[in-house]
mmCIF file of C-alpha atoms in Angstrom:
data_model
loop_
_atom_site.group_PDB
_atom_site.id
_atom_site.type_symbol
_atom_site.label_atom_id
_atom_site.label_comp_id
_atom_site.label_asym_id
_atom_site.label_seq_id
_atom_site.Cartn_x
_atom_site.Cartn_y
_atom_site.Cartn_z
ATOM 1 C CA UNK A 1 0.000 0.000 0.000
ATOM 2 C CA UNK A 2 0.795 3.443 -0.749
ATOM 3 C CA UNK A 3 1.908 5.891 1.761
ATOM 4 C CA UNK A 4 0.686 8.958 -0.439
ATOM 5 C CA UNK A 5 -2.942 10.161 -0.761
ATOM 6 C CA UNK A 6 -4.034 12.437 -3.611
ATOM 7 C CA UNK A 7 -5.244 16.165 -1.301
ATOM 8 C CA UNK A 8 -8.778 15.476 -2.116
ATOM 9 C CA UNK A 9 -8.415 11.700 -1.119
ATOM 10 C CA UNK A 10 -6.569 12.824 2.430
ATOM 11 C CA UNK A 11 -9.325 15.183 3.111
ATOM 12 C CA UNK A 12 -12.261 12.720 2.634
ATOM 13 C CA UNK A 13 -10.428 10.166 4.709
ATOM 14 C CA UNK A 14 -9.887 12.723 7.333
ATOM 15 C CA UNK A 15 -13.518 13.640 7.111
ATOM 16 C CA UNK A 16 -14.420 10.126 7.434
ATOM 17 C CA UNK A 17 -12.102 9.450 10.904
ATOM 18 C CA UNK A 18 -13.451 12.713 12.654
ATOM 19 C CA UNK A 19 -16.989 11.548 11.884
ATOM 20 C CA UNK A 20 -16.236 7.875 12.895
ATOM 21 C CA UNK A 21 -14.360 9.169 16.442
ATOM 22 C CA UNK A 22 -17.422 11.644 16.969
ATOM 23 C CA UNK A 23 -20.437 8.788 16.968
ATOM 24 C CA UNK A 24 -17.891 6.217 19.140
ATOM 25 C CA UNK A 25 -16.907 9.106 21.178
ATOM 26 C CA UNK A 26 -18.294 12.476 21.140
ATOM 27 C CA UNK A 27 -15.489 13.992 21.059
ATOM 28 C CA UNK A 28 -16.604 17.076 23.515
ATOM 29 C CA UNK A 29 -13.716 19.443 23.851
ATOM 30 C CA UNK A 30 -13.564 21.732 27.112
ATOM 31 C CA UNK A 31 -11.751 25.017 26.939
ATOM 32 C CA UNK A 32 -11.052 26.227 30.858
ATOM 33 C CA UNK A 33 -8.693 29.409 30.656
ATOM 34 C CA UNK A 34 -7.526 28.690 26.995
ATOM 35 C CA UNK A 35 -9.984 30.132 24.104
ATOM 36 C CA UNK A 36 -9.035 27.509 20.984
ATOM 37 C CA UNK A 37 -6.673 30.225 19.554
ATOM 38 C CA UNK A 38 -5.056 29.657 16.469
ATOM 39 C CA UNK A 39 -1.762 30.482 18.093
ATOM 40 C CA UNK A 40 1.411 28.148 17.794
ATOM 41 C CA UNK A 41 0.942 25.618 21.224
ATOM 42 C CA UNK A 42 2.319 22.390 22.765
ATOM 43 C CA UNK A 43 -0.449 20.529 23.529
ATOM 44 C CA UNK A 44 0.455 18.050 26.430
ATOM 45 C CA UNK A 45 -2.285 15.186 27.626
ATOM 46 C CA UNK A 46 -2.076 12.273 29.956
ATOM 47 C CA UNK A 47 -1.856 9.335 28.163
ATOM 48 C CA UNK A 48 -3.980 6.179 28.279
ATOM 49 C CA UNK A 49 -4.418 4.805 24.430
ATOM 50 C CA UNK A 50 -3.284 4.289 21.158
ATOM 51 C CA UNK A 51 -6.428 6.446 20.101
ATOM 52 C CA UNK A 52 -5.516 9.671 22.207
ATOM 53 C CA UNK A 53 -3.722 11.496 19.501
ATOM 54 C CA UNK A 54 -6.681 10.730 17.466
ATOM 55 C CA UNK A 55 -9.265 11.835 20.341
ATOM 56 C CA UNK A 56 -7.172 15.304 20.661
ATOM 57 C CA UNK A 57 -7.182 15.695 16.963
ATOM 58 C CA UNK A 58 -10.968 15.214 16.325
ATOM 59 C CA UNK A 59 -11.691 17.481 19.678
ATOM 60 C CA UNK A 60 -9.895 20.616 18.017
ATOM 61 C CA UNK A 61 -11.803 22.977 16.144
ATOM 62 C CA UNK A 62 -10.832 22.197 12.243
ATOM 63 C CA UNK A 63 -8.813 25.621 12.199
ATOM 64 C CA UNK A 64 -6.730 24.720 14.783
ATOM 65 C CA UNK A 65 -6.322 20.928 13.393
ATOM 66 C CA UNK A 66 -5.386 22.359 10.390
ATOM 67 C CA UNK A 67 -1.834 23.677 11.940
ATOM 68 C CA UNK A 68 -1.409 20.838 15.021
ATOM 69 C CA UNK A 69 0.468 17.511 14.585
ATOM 70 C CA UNK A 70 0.124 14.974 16.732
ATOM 71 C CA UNK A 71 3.477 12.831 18.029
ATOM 72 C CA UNK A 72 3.583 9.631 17.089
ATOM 73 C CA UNK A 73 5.363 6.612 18.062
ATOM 74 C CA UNK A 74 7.170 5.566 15.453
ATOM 75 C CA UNK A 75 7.460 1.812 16.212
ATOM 76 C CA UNK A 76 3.506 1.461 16.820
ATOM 77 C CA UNK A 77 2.504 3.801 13.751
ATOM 78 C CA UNK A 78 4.383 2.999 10.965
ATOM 79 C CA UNK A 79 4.077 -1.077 12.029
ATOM 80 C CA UNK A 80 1.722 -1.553 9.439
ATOM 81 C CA UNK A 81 1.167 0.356 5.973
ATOM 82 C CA UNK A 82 -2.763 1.754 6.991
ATOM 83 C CA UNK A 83 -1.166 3.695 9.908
ATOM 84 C CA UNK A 84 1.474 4.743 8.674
ATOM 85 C CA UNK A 85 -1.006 5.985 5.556
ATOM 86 C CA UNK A 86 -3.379 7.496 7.843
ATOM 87 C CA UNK A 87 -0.796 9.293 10.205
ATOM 88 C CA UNK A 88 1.091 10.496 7.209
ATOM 89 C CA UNK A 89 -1.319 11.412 5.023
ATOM 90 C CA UNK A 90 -4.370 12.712 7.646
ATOM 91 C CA UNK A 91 -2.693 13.648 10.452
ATOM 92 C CA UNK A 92 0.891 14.961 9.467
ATOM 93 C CA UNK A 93 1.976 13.397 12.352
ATOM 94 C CA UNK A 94 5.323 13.604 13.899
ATOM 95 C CA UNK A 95 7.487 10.460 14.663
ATOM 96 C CA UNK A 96 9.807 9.936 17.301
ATOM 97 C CA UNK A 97 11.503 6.911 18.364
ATOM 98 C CA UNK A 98 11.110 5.529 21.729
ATOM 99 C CA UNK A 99 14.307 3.583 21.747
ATOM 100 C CA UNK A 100 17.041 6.072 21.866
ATOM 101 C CA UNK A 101 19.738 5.212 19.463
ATOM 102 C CA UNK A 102 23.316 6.455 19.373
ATOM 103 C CA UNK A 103 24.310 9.498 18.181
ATOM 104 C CA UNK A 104 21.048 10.331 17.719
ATOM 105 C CA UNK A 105 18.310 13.083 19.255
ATOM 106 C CA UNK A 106 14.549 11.911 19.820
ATOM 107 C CA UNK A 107 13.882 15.881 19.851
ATOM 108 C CA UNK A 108 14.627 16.352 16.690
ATOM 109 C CA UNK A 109 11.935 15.894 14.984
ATOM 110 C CA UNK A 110 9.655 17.948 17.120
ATOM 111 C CA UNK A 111 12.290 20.457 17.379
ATOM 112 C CA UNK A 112 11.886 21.124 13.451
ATOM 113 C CA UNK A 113 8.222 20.612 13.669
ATOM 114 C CA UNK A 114 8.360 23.861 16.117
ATOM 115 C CA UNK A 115 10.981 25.654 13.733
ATOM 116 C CA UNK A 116 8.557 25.433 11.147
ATOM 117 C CA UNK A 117 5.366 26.699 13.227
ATOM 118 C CA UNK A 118 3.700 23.915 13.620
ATOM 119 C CA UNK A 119 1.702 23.053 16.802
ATOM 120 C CA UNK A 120 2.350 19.362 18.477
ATOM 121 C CA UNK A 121 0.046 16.925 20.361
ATOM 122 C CA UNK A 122 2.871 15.678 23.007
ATOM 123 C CA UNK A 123 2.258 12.897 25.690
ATOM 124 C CA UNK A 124 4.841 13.272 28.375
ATOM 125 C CA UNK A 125 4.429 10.234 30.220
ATOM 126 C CA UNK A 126 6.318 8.768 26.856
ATOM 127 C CA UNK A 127 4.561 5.216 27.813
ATOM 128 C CA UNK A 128 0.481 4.555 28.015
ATOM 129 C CA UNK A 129 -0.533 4.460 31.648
ATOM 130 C CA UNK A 130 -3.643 3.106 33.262
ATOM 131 C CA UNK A 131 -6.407 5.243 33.509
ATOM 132 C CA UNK A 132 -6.303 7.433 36.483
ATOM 133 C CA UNK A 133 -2.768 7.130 37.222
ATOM 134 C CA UNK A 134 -0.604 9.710 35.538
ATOM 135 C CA UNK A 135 2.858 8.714 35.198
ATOM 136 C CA UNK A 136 5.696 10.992 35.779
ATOM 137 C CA UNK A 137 6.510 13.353 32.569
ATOM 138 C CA UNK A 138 10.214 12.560 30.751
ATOM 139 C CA UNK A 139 12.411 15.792 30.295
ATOM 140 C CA UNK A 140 10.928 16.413 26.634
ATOM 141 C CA UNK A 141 8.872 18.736 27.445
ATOM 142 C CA UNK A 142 11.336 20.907 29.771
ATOM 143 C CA UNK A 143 13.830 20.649 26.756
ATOM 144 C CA UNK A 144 11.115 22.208 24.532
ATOM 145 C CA UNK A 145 9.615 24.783 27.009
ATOM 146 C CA UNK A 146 13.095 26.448 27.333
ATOM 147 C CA UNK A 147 13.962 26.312 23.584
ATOM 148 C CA UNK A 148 10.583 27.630 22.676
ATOM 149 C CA UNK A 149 9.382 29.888 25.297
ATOM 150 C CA UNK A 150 7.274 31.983 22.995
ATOM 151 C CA UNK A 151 5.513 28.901 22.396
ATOM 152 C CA UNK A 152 2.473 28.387 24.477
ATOM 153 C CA UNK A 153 2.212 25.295 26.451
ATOM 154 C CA UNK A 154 -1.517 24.242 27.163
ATOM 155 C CA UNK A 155 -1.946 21.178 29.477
ATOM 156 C CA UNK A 156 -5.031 18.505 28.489
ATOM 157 C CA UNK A 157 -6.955 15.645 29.823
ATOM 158 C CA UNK A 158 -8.122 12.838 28.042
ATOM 159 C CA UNK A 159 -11.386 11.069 29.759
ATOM 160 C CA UNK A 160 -12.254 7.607 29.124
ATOM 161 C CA UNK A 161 -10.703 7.014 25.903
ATOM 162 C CA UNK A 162 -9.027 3.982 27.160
ATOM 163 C CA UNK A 163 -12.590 2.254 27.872
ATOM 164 C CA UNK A 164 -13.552 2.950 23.821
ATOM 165 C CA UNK A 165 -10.942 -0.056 22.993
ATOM 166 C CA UNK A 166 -9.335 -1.553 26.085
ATOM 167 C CA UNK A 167 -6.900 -3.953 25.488
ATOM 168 C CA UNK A 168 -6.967 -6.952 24.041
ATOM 169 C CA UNK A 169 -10.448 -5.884 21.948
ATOM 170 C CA UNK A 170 -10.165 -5.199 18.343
ATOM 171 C CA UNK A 171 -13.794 -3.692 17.899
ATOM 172 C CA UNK A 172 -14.389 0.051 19.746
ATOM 173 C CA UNK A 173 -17.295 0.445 22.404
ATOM 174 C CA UNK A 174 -18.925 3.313 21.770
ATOM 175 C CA UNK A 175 -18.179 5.977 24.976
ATOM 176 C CA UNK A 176 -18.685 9.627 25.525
ATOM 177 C CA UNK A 177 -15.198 10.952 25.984
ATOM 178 C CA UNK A 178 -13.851 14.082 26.451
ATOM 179 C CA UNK A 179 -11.029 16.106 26.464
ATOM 180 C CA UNK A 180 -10.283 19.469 28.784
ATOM 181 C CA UNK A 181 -8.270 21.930 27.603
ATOM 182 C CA UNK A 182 -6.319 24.018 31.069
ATOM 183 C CA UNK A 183 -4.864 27.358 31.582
ATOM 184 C CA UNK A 184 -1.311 27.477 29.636
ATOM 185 C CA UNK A 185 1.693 27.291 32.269
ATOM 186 C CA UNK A 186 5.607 28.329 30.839
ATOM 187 C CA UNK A 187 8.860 27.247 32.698
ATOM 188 C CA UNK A 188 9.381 29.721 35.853
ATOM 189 C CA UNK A 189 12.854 31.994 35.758
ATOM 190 C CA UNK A 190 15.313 29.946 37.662
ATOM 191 C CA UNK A 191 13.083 26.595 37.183
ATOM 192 C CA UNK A 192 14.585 23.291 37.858
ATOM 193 C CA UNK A 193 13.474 20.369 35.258
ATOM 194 C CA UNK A 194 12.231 18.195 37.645
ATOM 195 C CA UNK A 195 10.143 21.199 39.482
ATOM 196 C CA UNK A 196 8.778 22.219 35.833
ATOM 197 C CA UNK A 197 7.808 18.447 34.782
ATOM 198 C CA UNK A 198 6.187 17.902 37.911
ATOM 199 C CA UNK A 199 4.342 21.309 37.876
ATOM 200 C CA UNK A 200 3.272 20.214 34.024
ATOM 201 C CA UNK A 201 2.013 17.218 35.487
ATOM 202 C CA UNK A 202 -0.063 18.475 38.313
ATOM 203 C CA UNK A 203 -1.712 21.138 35.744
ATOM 204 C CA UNK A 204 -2.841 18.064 34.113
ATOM 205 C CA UNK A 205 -3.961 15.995 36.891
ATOM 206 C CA UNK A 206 -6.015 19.022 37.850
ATOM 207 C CA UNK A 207 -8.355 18.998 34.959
ATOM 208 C CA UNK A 208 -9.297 15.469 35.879
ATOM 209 C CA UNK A 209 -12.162 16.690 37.830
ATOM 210 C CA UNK A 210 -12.959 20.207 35.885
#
């Protein structure tokens, strides 16, 4: 299978995913202290699926989608052909690898992403967690705060996404899910990376119950 879609063909499949994640879904986005600008951000969620870049994706208004790419495992999404089509072709998604090799720089990729203006859908925790629990955030997003700090950092929560396809099920439930948009935070003058990444976190945690 081809990795390249035709524009018109990339916009009907995207049409067709948002429509397909609203009905399992509902995608219901919450905006508390952050107005969906069309500003450049770092969107930064807690992370309990494969589907929660999708879920953040089909939750932003399409203005906003047009100029945020979500970050993508490279090992998972390119494992077969169809996601590496879709996340290529729909959702200009960003790879990174998980495994750090020598010599090279997982940041890199996001780090042009940025360079270029482009927004990014970033899960901290690096690894899926289990619901509720929120696993502490790797230094990636310290590392991008202080290279970009006229980017602006908005902190998300993803509800119940993880019940739409838990594991071991190939066929989604359908679930109302939502996602909750926080107030944006930026590293604090003289901020350690641990006190940052653990700040990030909490900001995140906090929108559990909003």
């Amino acid at each position: 299978m081809k990795t390249a879609l035709s524009p018109w063909a990339a916009k009907a499949l995207g049409w067709f995913l948002l429509q397909l994640v609203r009905v399992l879904t509902g995608a219901q986005a919450r905006w508390y202290g952050c107005p969906p600008l069309a500003e450049q951000r770092i969107y930064f969620a807690n992370h309990q699926s494969h589907a929660d870049l999708v879920m953040i994706w089909a939750a932003l208004p399409q203005e906003l989608r047009a100029i945020t790419r979500p970050v993508a495992a490279r090992d998972y999404w390119t494992k077969s052909p169809l996601r590496q089509w879709i996340t290529t072709a729909v959702f200009n998604a960003v790879y990174v690898d998980r495994e750090r090799k020598e010599d090279s720089d997982p940041l890199e990729p996001l780090e042009a992403a940025l360079e270029r203006g482009d927004s990014i859908i970033l899960f901290p925790e690096g690894t899926r967690g289990d619901g509720d629990v929120v696993q502490p955030f790797k230094s990636g997003l310290f590392s991008l705060a202080t290279k970009f700090p006229d980017v602006v950092l908005v902190p998300a929560w993803i509800d119940n996404i993880q019940r739409v396809m838990p594991k071991g099920e190939v066929v989604p439930v359908p679930i109302l899910c939502s996602v909750t948009f926080g107030a944006p935070i930026r590293v604090q003058p003289g901020e350690e990376r641990r006190a940052f990444l653990d700040r990030a976190r909490a900001a995140v945690i906090a929108l559990r119950d909003a």
